[in-house]
PDB file of C-alpha atoms in Angstrom:
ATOM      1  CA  UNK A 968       0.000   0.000   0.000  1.00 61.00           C
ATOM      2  CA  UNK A 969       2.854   2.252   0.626  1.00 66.00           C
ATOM      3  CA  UNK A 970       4.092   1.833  -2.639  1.00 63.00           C
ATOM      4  CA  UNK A 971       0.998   2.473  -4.580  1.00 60.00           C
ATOM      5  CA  UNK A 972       0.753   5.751  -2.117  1.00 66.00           C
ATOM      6  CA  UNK A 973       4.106   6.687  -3.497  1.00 64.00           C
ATOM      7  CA  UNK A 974       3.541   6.226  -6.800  1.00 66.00           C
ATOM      8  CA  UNK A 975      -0.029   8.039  -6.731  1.00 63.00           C
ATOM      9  CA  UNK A 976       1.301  10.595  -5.326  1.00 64.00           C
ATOM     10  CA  UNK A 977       4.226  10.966  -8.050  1.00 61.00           C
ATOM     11  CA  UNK A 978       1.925  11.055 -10.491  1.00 60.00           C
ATOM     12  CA  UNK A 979      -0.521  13.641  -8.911  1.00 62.00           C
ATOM     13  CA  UNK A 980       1.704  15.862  -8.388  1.00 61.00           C
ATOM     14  CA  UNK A 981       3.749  15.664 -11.646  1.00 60.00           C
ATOM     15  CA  UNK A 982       1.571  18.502 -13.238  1.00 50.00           C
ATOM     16  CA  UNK A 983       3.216  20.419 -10.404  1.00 53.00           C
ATOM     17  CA  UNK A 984       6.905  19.829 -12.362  1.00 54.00           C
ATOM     18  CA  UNK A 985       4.715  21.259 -15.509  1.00 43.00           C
ATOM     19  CA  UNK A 986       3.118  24.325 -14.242  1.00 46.00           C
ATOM     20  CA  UNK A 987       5.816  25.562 -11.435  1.00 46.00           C
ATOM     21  CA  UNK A 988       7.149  28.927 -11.899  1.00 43.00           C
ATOM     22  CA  UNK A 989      10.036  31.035 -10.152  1.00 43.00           C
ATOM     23  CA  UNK A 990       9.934  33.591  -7.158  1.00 41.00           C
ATOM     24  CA  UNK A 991      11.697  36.650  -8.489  1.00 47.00           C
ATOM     25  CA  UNK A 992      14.202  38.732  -5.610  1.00 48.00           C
ATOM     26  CA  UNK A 993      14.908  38.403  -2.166  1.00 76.00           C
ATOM     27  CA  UNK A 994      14.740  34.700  -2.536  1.00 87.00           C
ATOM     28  CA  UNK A 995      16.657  32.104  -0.616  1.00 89.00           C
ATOM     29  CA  UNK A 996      17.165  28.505  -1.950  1.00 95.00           C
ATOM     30  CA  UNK A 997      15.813  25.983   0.544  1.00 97.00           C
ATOM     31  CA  UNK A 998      16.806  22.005   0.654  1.00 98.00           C
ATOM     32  CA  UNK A 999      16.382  19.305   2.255  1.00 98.00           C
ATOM     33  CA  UNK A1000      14.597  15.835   2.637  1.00 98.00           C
ATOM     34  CA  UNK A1001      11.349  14.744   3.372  1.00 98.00           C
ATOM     35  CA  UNK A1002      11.338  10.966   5.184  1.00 98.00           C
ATOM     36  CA  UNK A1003       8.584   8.837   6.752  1.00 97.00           C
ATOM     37  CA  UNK A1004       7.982   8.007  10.292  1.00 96.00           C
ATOM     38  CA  UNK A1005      10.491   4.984   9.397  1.00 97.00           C
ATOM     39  CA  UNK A1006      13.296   6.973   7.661  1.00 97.00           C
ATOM     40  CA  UNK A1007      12.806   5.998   4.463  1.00 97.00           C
ATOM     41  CA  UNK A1008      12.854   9.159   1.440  1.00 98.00           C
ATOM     42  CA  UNK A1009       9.058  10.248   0.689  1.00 97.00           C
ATOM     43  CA  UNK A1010       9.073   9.949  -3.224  1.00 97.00           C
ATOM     44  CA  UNK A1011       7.208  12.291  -5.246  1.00 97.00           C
ATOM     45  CA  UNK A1012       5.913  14.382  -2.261  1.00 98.00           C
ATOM     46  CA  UNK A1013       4.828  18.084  -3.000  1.00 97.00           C
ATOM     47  CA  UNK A1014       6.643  21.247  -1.305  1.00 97.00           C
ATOM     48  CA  UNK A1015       5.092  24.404  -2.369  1.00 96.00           C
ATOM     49  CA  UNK A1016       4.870  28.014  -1.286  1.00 95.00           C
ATOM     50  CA  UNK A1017       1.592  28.698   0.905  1.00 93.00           C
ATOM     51  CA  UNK A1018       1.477  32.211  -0.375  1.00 89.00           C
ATOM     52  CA  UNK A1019       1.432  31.412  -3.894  1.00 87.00           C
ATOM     53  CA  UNK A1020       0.599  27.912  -4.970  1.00 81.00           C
ATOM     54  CA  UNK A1021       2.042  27.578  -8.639  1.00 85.00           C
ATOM     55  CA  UNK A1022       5.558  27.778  -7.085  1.00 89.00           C
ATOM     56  CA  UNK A1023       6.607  24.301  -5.629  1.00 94.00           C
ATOM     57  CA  UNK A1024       9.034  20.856  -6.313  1.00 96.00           C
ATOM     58  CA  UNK A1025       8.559  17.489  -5.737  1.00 97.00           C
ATOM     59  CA  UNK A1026      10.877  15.127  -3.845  1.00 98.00           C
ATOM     60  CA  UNK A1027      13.491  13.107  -5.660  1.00 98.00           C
ATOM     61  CA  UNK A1028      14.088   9.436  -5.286  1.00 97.00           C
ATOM     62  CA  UNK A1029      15.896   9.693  -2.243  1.00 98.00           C
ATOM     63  CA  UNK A1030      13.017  12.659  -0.995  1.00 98.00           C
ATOM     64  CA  UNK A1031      15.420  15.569  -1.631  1.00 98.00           C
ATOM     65  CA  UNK A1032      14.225  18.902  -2.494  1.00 98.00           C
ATOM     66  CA  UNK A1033      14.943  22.226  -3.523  1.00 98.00           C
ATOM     67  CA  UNK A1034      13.324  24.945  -4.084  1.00 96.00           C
ATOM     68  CA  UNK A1035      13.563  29.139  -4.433  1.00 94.00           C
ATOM     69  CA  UNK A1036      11.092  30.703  -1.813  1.00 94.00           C
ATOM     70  CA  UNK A1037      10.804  34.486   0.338  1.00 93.00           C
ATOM     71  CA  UNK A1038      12.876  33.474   3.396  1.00 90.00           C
ATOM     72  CA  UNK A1039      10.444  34.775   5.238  1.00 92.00           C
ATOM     73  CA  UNK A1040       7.707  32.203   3.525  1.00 94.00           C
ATOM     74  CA  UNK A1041       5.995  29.431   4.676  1.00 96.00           C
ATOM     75  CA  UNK A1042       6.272  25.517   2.989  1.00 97.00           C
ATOM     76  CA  UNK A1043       3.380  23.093   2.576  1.00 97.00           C
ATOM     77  CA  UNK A1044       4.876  19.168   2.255  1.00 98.00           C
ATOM     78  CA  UNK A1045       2.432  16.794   1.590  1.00 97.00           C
ATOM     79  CA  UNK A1046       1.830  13.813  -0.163  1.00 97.00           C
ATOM     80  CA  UNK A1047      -0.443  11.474  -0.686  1.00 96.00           C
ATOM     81  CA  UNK A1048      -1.470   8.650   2.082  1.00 95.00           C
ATOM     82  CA  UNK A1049       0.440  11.550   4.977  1.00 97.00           C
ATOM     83  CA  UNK A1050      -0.776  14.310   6.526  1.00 97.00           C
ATOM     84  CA  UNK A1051       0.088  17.702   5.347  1.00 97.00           C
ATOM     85  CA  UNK A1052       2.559  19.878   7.519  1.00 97.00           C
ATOM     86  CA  UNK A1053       3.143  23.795   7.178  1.00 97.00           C
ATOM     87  CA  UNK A1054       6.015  24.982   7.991  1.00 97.00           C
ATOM     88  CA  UNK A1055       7.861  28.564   8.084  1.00 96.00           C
ATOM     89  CA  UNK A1056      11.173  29.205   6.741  1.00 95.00           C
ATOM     90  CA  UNK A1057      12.014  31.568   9.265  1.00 92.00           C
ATOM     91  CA  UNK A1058      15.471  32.509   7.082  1.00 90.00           C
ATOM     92  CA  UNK A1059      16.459  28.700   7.019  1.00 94.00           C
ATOM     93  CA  UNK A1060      18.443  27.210   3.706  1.00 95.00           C
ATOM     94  CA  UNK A1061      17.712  23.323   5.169  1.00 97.00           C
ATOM     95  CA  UNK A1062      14.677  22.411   6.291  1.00 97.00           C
ATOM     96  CA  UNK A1063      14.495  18.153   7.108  1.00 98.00           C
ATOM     97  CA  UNK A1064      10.294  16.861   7.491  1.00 97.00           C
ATOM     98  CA  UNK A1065       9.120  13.806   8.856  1.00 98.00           C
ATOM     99  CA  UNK A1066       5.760  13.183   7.269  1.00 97.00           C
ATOM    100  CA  UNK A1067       3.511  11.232   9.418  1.00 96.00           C
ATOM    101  CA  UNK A1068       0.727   8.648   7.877  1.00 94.00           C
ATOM    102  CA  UNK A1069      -2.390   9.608   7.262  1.00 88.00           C
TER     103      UNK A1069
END
């Protein structure tokens, strides 16, 4: 079941890869890796930018992100199968999630 989540969630959110654009100025450049309650890398999970919703990345095959946001922004991570978490930058370049089940 955790696999199917995974890949359901890749391809939901692979329209995200299609219509993402970029945050002009006074950006930073956050990273960093979005894991399940047993460590493994969340595949194909969805960060965007709460204030503007076309702006986001997905999570690579080992969860790694990255993406160009206001440091003073807030992240939504979610994927399918886990609850969603918010987050606020807060001026941070590395910002690690542990995405609980849903």
């Amino acid at each position: 079941m955790k696999v199917f989540n995974k890949i359901r969630c890749l391809f939901l959110t692979m329209a995200l890869i299609i219509s993402a654009t970029s945050v002009f100025a006074q950006n930073a450049d956050v990273t960093g890796k979005v894991t399940d309650q047993n460590g493994l890398p969340v595949i194909g999970a969805t960060v965007m930018l709460s204030s503007n919703q076309t702006v986001g990345a997905l999570t690579d095959l080992d969860g790694n992100y990255s993406i160009s946001v206001p440091s003073n922004s807030s992240l939504i991570f979610s994927c399918v199968g886990y609850a969603t978490q918010t987050v606020a930058v807060d001026g941070r370049t590395v910002i690690d999630i542990v995405l609980s089940e849903d």
